Structures are given as C-alpha cells and as structure tokens.
XYZ file of N, CA, C and O in Angstrom:
532
model
N 0.845 -1.169 0.000
C 0.000 0.000 0.000
C 0.892 1.234 0.000
O 1.779 1.368 0.821
N 0.645 2.122 -0.917
C 1.477 3.321 -0.992
C 0.938 4.402 -0.061
O -0.265 4.509 0.148
N 1.862 5.152 0.475
C 1.498 6.260 1.352
C 1.219 7.496 0.514
O 1.815 7.703 -0.522
N 0.369 8.294 1.027
C 0.097 9.580 0.401
C 1.278 10.494 0.666
O 1.872 10.437 1.738
N 1.650 11.327 -0.291
C 2.779 12.241 -0.046
C 2.507 13.113 1.176
O 1.367 13.471 1.465
N 3.565 13.426 1.894
C 3.445 14.270 3.081
C 2.859 15.625 2.688
O 3.251 16.229 1.705
N 1.900 16.066 3.466
C 1.268 17.357 3.225
C 1.502 18.239 4.435
O 1.387 17.793 5.556
N 1.794 19.464 4.223
C 2.081 20.387 5.309
C 0.830 20.795 6.073
O -0.304 20.598 5.618
N 1.051 21.383 7.234
C -0.062 21.813 8.083
C -0.989 22.795 7.378
O -2.208 22.731 7.549
N -0.440 23.713 6.597
C -1.296 24.695 5.923
C -2.220 24.026 4.919
O -3.394 24.399 4.804
N -1.717 23.026 4.208
C -2.552 22.293 3.249
C -3.614 21.499 3.996
O -4.794 21.516 3.628
N -3.217 20.791 5.054
C -4.189 20.027 5.852
C -5.247 20.951 6.446
O -6.427 20.614 6.473
N -4.829 22.109 6.945
C -5.768 23.065 7.546
C -6.768 23.548 6.491
O -7.974 23.573 6.735
N -6.270 23.909 5.324
C -7.131 24.392 4.239
C -8.095 23.297 3.777
O -9.304 23.508 3.691
N -7.545 22.128 3.452
C -8.384 21.019 2.983
C -9.349 20.568 4.066
O -10.512 20.265 3.792
N -8.864 20.519 5.312
C -9.707 20.094 6.425
C -10.873 21.034 6.647
O -12.002 20.600 6.892
N -10.621 22.332 6.554
C -11.703 23.310 6.728
C -12.761 23.133 5.645
O -13.969 23.197 5.918
N -12.318 22.877 4.420
C -13.261 22.686 3.318
C -14.107 21.422 3.516
O -15.332 21.454 3.377
N -13.459 20.312 3.856
C -14.191 19.055 4.056
C -15.120 19.162 5.264
O -16.270 18.712 5.227
N -14.644 19.768 6.325
C -15.465 19.951 7.529
C -16.748 20.701 7.181
O -17.829 20.315 7.609
N -16.642 21.749 6.382
C -17.833 22.505 5.964
C -18.744 21.654 5.077
O -19.972 21.697 5.221
N -18.161 20.887 4.156
C -18.965 20.055 3.265
C -19.716 18.981 4.037
O -20.866 18.677 3.737
N -19.063 18.397 5.036
C -19.654 17.278 5.771
C -20.596 17.757 6.878
O -21.693 17.225 7.041
N -20.179 18.745 7.644
C -20.971 19.181 8.799
C -21.882 20.360 8.510
O -22.816 20.615 9.268
N -21.606 21.093 7.461
C -22.409 22.251 7.108
C -21.822 23.539 7.649
O -21.159 23.557 8.688
N -22.080 24.604 6.919
C -21.545 25.908 7.303
C -22.019 26.350 8.677
O -21.243 26.906 9.449
N -23.288 26.117 8.979
C -23.827 26.552 10.266
C -23.083 25.961 11.446
O -22.733 26.669 12.395
N -22.833 24.665 11.375
C -22.120 24.012 12.474
C -20.695 24.537 12.588
O -20.229 24.852 13.683
N -20.008 24.630 11.472
C -18.618 25.075 11.499
C -18.522 26.528 11.936
O -17.673 26.887 12.756
N -19.411 27.373 11.428
C -19.408 28.776 11.847
C -19.633 28.897 13.351
O -18.977 29.686 14.024
N -20.541 28.098 13.875
C -20.803 28.102 15.312
C -19.572 27.663 16.102
O -19.239 28.253 17.138
N -18.892 26.636 15.611
C -17.674 26.165 16.283
C -16.598 27.242 16.265
O -15.895 27.452 17.262
N -16.475 27.935 15.144
C -15.465 28.990 15.034
C -15.785 30.145 15.984
O -14.906 30.629 16.702
N -17.043 30.565 16.008
C -17.450 31.653 16.899
C -17.219 31.264 18.354
O -16.831 32.096 19.176
N -17.431 29.992 18.679
C -17.255 29.516 20.046
C -15.822 29.218 20.443
O -15.548 28.853 21.585
N -14.893 29.366 19.512
C -13.497 29.080 19.811
C -12.932 30.148 20.735
O -13.125 31.337 20.519
N -12.235 29.680 21.748
C -11.597 30.581 22.710
C -10.089 30.333 22.664
O -9.621 29.403 22.007
N -9.360 31.125 23.397
C -7.918 30.881 23.457
C -7.633 29.505 24.059
O -6.634 28.873 23.733
N -8.535 29.022 24.909
C -8.369 27.707 25.518
C -8.630 26.579 24.518
O -7.959 25.552 24.541
N -9.601 26.765 23.600
C -9.994 25.692 22.669
C -9.398 25.833 21.272
O -9.574 24.941 20.445
N -8.703 26.924 21.004
C -8.187 27.180 19.650
C -7.258 26.076 19.155
O -7.357 25.644 18.001
N -6.356 25.618 19.995
C -5.433 24.558 19.575
C -6.174 23.266 19.256
O -5.817 22.553 18.314
N -7.212 22.961 20.013
C -8.011 21.764 19.749
C -8.744 21.892 18.419
O -8.758 20.955 17.605
N -9.363 23.046 18.167
C -10.060 23.260 16.899
C -9.099 23.113 15.723
O -9.430 22.513 14.706
N -7.897 23.656 15.866
C -6.895 23.537 14.824
C -6.491 22.073 14.620
O -6.359 21.602 13.490
N -6.329 21.346 15.715
C -5.957 19.930 15.648
C -6.998 19.126 14.880
O -6.660 18.379 13.964
N -8.279 19.279 15.225
C -9.292 18.473 14.540
C -9.462 18.904 13.088
O -9.729 18.070 12.232
N -9.281 20.194 12.817
C -9.374 20.642 11.430
C -8.252 20.039 10.598
O -8.480 19.522 9.498
N -7.027 20.065 11.115
C -5.884 19.546 10.358
C -5.878 18.027 10.266
O -5.599 17.464 9.207
N -6.159 17.348 11.363
C -5.976 15.892 11.363
C -7.247 15.102 11.131
O -7.269 14.231 10.253
N -8.315 15.365 11.879
C -9.542 14.604 11.637
C -10.069 14.887 10.227
O -10.337 13.977 9.451
N -10.170 16.183 9.899
C -10.770 16.568 8.625
C -9.751 16.672 7.501
O -10.029 16.260 6.371
N -8.567 17.215 7.753
C -7.584 17.456 6.708
C -6.684 16.275 6.396
O -6.090 16.203 5.322
N -6.571 15.341 7.309
C -5.721 14.167 7.080
C -6.555 12.911 6.857
O -6.347 12.185 5.895
N -7.515 12.641 7.721
C -8.281 11.390 7.632
C -9.433 11.486 6.635
O -9.559 10.653 5.741
N -10.298 12.497 6.778
C -11.466 12.591 5.901
C -11.092 12.902 4.454
O -11.918 12.734 3.558
N -9.880 13.331 4.193
C -9.464 13.610 2.807
C -8.727 12.445 2.165
O -8.377 12.524 0.993
N -8.499 11.371 2.909
C -7.781 10.230 2.337
C -8.618 9.601 1.220
O -9.837 9.546 1.307
N -7.965 9.088 0.185
C -8.698 8.527 -0.952
C -9.206 7.098 -0.736
O -9.987 6.612 -1.545
N -8.827 6.422 0.320
C -9.131 5.003 0.477
C -10.584 4.649 0.737
O -11.005 3.529 0.439
N -11.352 5.573 1.282
C -12.776 5.341 1.540
C -13.559 6.561 1.083
O -13.085 7.691 1.208
N -14.765 6.327 0.608
C -15.606 7.467 0.262
C -16.266 8.028 1.533
O -16.187 7.428 2.608
N -16.887 9.156 1.398
C -17.486 9.813 2.573
C -18.667 9.031 3.139
O -18.908 9.057 4.341
N -19.407 8.347 2.298
C -20.510 7.512 2.805
C -19.953 6.457 3.760
O -20.485 6.258 4.842
N -18.894 5.781 3.332
C -18.284 4.748 4.177
C -17.732 5.353 5.454
O -17.911 4.791 6.543
N -17.076 6.485 5.346
C -16.538 7.147 6.544
C -17.665 7.519 7.505
O -17.522 7.392 8.718
N -18.797 7.951 6.963
C -19.931 8.273 7.832
C -20.464 7.033 8.545
O -20.787 7.090 9.731
N -20.558 5.920 7.836
C -21.037 4.685 8.471
C -20.101 4.263 9.596
O -20.555 3.898 10.688
N -18.808 4.335 9.346
C -17.829 3.978 10.370
C -17.927 4.924 11.551
O -17.889 4.495 12.716
N -18.057 6.201 11.262
C -18.127 7.200 12.329
C -19.361 6.986 13.192
O -19.276 7.035 14.431
N -20.511 6.743 12.581
C -21.719 6.479 13.370
C -21.508 5.285 14.289
O -21.842 5.330 15.481
N -20.958 4.211 13.745
C -20.719 3.014 14.547
C -19.752 3.293 15.692
O -19.979 2.872 16.834
N -18.681 4.007 15.405
C -17.701 4.324 16.448
C -18.321 5.185 17.546
O -18.037 4.987 18.734
N -19.170 6.125 17.166
C -19.816 6.973 18.172
C -20.762 6.161 19.050
O -20.816 6.363 20.269
N -21.492 5.229 18.438
C -22.367 4.345 19.221
C -21.520 3.485 20.153
O -21.812 3.370 21.345
N -20.466 2.889 19.628
C -19.615 2.002 20.436
C -19.011 2.736 21.622
O -18.907 2.181 22.720
N -18.619 3.979 21.396
C -17.987 4.739 22.466
C -18.958 5.501 23.347
O -18.542 6.121 24.325
N -20.246 5.466 23.004
C -21.231 6.206 23.787
C -21.039 7.714 23.689
O -21.316 8.442 24.636
N -20.615 8.179 22.535
C -20.352 9.607 22.328
C -21.614 10.301 21.821
O -21.707 10.730 20.673
N -22.584 10.426 22.716
C -23.917 10.890 22.340
C -23.942 12.353 21.919
O -24.769 12.741 21.087
N -23.061 13.169 22.457
C -23.031 14.587 22.084
C -22.636 14.790 20.630
O -22.960 15.822 20.045
N -21.954 13.837 20.050
C -21.498 13.949 18.664
C -22.434 13.247 17.671
O -22.342 13.483 16.473
N -23.302 12.382 18.169
C -24.074 11.521 17.271
C -25.026 12.305 16.373
O -25.071 12.062 15.168
N -25.783 13.242 16.906
C -26.734 13.990 16.075
C -26.011 14.716 14.944
O -26.457 14.697 13.788
N -24.888 15.329 15.275
C -24.105 16.035 14.264
C -23.697 15.087 13.136
O -23.779 15.431 11.955
N -23.300 13.862 13.486
C -22.839 12.930 12.462
C -23.989 12.203 11.766
O -23.802 11.688 10.661
N -25.169 12.174 12.367
C -26.356 11.704 11.624
C -26.638 12.702 10.504
O -26.870 12.309 9.356
N -26.607 13.992 10.834
C -26.793 15.023 9.799
C -25.708 14.907 8.722
O -25.988 15.025 7.526
N -24.472 14.690 9.160
C -23.364 14.548 8.213
C -23.580 13.336 7.314
O -23.301 13.390 6.111
N -24.070 12.242 7.880
C -24.307 11.032 7.089
C -25.326 11.305 5.984
O -25.151 10.854 4.842
N -26.361 12.045 6.310
C -27.353 12.419 5.297
C -26.686 13.286 4.221
O -26.871 13.061 3.027
N -25.886 14.250 4.649
C -25.163 15.111 3.693
C -24.221 14.287 2.813
O -23.992 14.636 1.653
N -23.704 13.208 3.367
C -22.783 12.345 2.622
C -23.502 11.281 1.806
O -22.867 10.395 1.239
N -24.828 11.342 1.748
C -25.582 10.483 0.845
C -26.230 9.255 1.453
O -26.818 8.459 0.726
N -26.145 9.071 2.773
C -26.819 7.932 3.378
C -28.315 8.210 3.466
O -28.735 9.318 3.811
N -29.099 7.206 3.167
C -30.548 7.325 3.306
C -30.931 7.055 4.760
O -30.124 6.526 5.545
N -32.148 7.396 5.102
C -32.655 7.100 6.439
C -32.587 5.594 6.693
O -32.182 5.159 7.775
N -32.942 4.785 5.690
C -32.890 3.329 5.852
C -31.458 2.832 6.068
O -31.231 1.908 6.847
N -30.496 3.434 5.395
C -29.101 3.036 5.595
C -28.615 3.408 6.998
O -27.892 2.634 7.637
N -29.020 4.549 7.491
C -28.664 4.937 8.862
C -29.275 3.941 9.842
O -28.613 3.495 10.785
N -30.520 3.567 9.603
C -31.174 2.553 10.438
C -30.384 1.249 10.425
O -30.157 0.633 11.475
N -29.925 0.815 9.261
C -29.161 -0.426 9.153
C -27.839 -0.339 9.911
O -27.417 -1.314 10.546
N -27.184 0.814 9.844
C -25.940 0.996 10.606
C -26.226 0.843 12.093
O -25.471 0.180 12.825
N -27.323 1.427 12.559
C -27.654 1.337 13.988
C -28.074 -0.073 14.381
O -27.748 -0.534 15.489
N -28.768 -0.774 13.497
C -29.103 -2.179 13.777
C -27.840 -3.023 13.881
O -27.708 -3.855 14.789
N -26.912 -2.830 12.965
C -25.628 -3.548 13.016
C -24.904 -3.220 14.322
O -24.334 -4.099 14.970
N -24.946 -1.955 14.710
C -24.294 -1.524 15.949
C -24.927 -2.180 17.175
O -24.235 -2.423 18.165
N -26.223 -2.459 17.110
C -26.892 -3.108 18.241
C -26.252 -4.453 18.551
O -26.062 -4.814 19.712
N -25.874 -5.175 17.516
C -25.291 -6.495 17.706
C -23.851 -6.407 18.192
O -23.431 -7.125 19.090
N -23.073 -5.505 17.625
C -21.645 -5.469 17.923
C -21.249 -4.472 19.007
O -20.155 -4.582 19.556
N -22.118 -3.520 19.300
C -21.783 -2.502 20.312
C -22.585 -2.689 21.596
O -22.037 -2.526 22.670
N -23.853 -2.944 21.484
C -24.774 -3.299 22.564
C -26.157 -2.773 22.225
O -26.305 -1.713 21.608
N -27.148 -3.520 22.649
C -28.530 -3.108 22.438
C -28.831 -1.810 23.198
O -29.453 -0.906 22.633
N -28.404 -1.649 24.456
C -28.674 -0.371 25.120
C -28.047 0.829 24.395
O -28.655 1.892 24.304
N -26.862 0.654 23.855
C -26.234 1.746 23.100
C -27.026 2.056 21.844
O -27.247 3.228 21.504
N -27.440 1.040 21.131
C -28.234 1.253 19.922
C -29.582 1.871 20.258
O -30.090 2.714 19.511
N -30.153 1.487 21.380
C -31.424 2.074 21.808
C -31.286 3.587 21.949
O -32.108 4.359 21.450
N -30.234 4.014 22.601
C -29.981 5.450 22.774
C -29.698 6.105 21.410
O -30.176 7.196 21.119
N -28.935 5.422 20.577
C -28.599 5.961 19.262
C -29.841 6.113 18.387
O -29.974 7.120 17.674
N -30.744 5.137 18.426
C -31.980 5.239 17.651
C -32.798 6.455 18.084
O -33.344 7.171 17.247
N -32.858 6.701 19.368
C -33.605 7.875 19.871
C -32.984 9.164 19.341
O -33.691 10.048 18.833
N -31.678 9.287 19.471
C -30.985 10.497 19.014
C -31.131 10.651 17.501
O -31.432 11.745 17.002
N -30.935 9.567 16.771
C -31.024 9.631 15.308
C -32.445 9.978 14.868
O -32.631 10.814 13.974
N -33.442 9.363 15.482
C -34.830 9.660 15.104
C -35.161 11.129 15.372
O -35.756 11.789 14.521
N -34.783 11.641 16.530
C -35.023 13.053 16.833
C -34.312 13.954 15.833
O -34.890 14.940 15.359
N -33.104 13.619 15.492
C -32.328 14.406 14.533
C -32.945 14.364 13.151
O -33.085 15.398 12.483
N -33.324 13.186 12.714
C -33.938 13.043 11.385
C -35.282 13.770 11.323
O -35.620 14.357 10.290
N -36.027 13.763 12.414
C -37.278 14.543 12.467
C -36.998 16.028 12.316
O -37.692 16.731 11.590
N -35.973 16.504 13.043
C -35.584 17.920 12.946
C -35.223 18.299 11.513
O -35.464 19.428 11.082
N -34.666 17.358 10.791
C -34.257 17.588 9.400
C -35.408 17.336 8.415
O -35.219 17.451 7.214
N -36.573 16.952 8.944
C -37.734 16.692 8.092
C -37.659 15.390 7.333
O -38.291 15.230 6.295
N -36.908 14.420 7.883
C -36.694 13.153 7.173
C -37.364 11.960 7.838
O -37.329 10.861 7.270
N -37.926 12.135 9.007
C -38.575 10.990 9.686
C -39.849 11.433 10.362
O -40.061 12.574 10.659
C-alpha cells in the first residue's frame, strides 16, 4: 500500500476546513469557530488539520463509508453529544434514512442493544428535525 505524499499543516488546515464545511455544514462550522476561545483554539486547529484534513481527505474510503464507520464508532464509544451532528453529516454524505437505520441495527449487535437504543432515539429526533422521519 502506498502512502500519500506528506502534506504540510497549511494544506491540511485548508483542505480540512473545506471538508469539515462540506460534511458538517456551514452553520455548524461557523458556530464552532465563533465559540473558539484561546483555551480551545489549539483543539479546533488539531481536529481541522488531522480529523478533517488528514483522515477525511484520504482517498481510500468514500465519505458515505466514513460516515457509516463514524456512526458506529460513536455508538460504540457512547459519544452521544457527537451523534446527532454525524447523523446530519451522514445524510449530507448520501446515506438514506434506511441506511442509517441499518448501521444502527448492526451496531446493536456489535456494540450493545442499550447503546443502539440510545442511538436510535438520538437519530430519530435528529432526522425529524431535518424533516426526514
């Protein structure tokens, strides 16, 4: 497997900001930027460069697949504060409501039924807010 050529921080920051906006939406990103403080600035820069600029820009998986993995990981880790945001992102990345349901059903078996129960509630509320359920 060949490695991607090394990319500098400025390129990762630029590409990461663009992908973050495409996946999460301008409203979410603008809100995160407005809420950035001197205490959280380094963290925001880190996730922009590495989560979005290094991982989400890799060519090995499409965004739909990355969204499915992310939803599952959030369910497995019980990261409920992030789940609604990534349900919206999954829709933006082309997942249907039925596909999101299937990801959560799969997660019930491998992550736990109680975790999936909570995830279904959050996802249903989020999809309703988006006019999709």
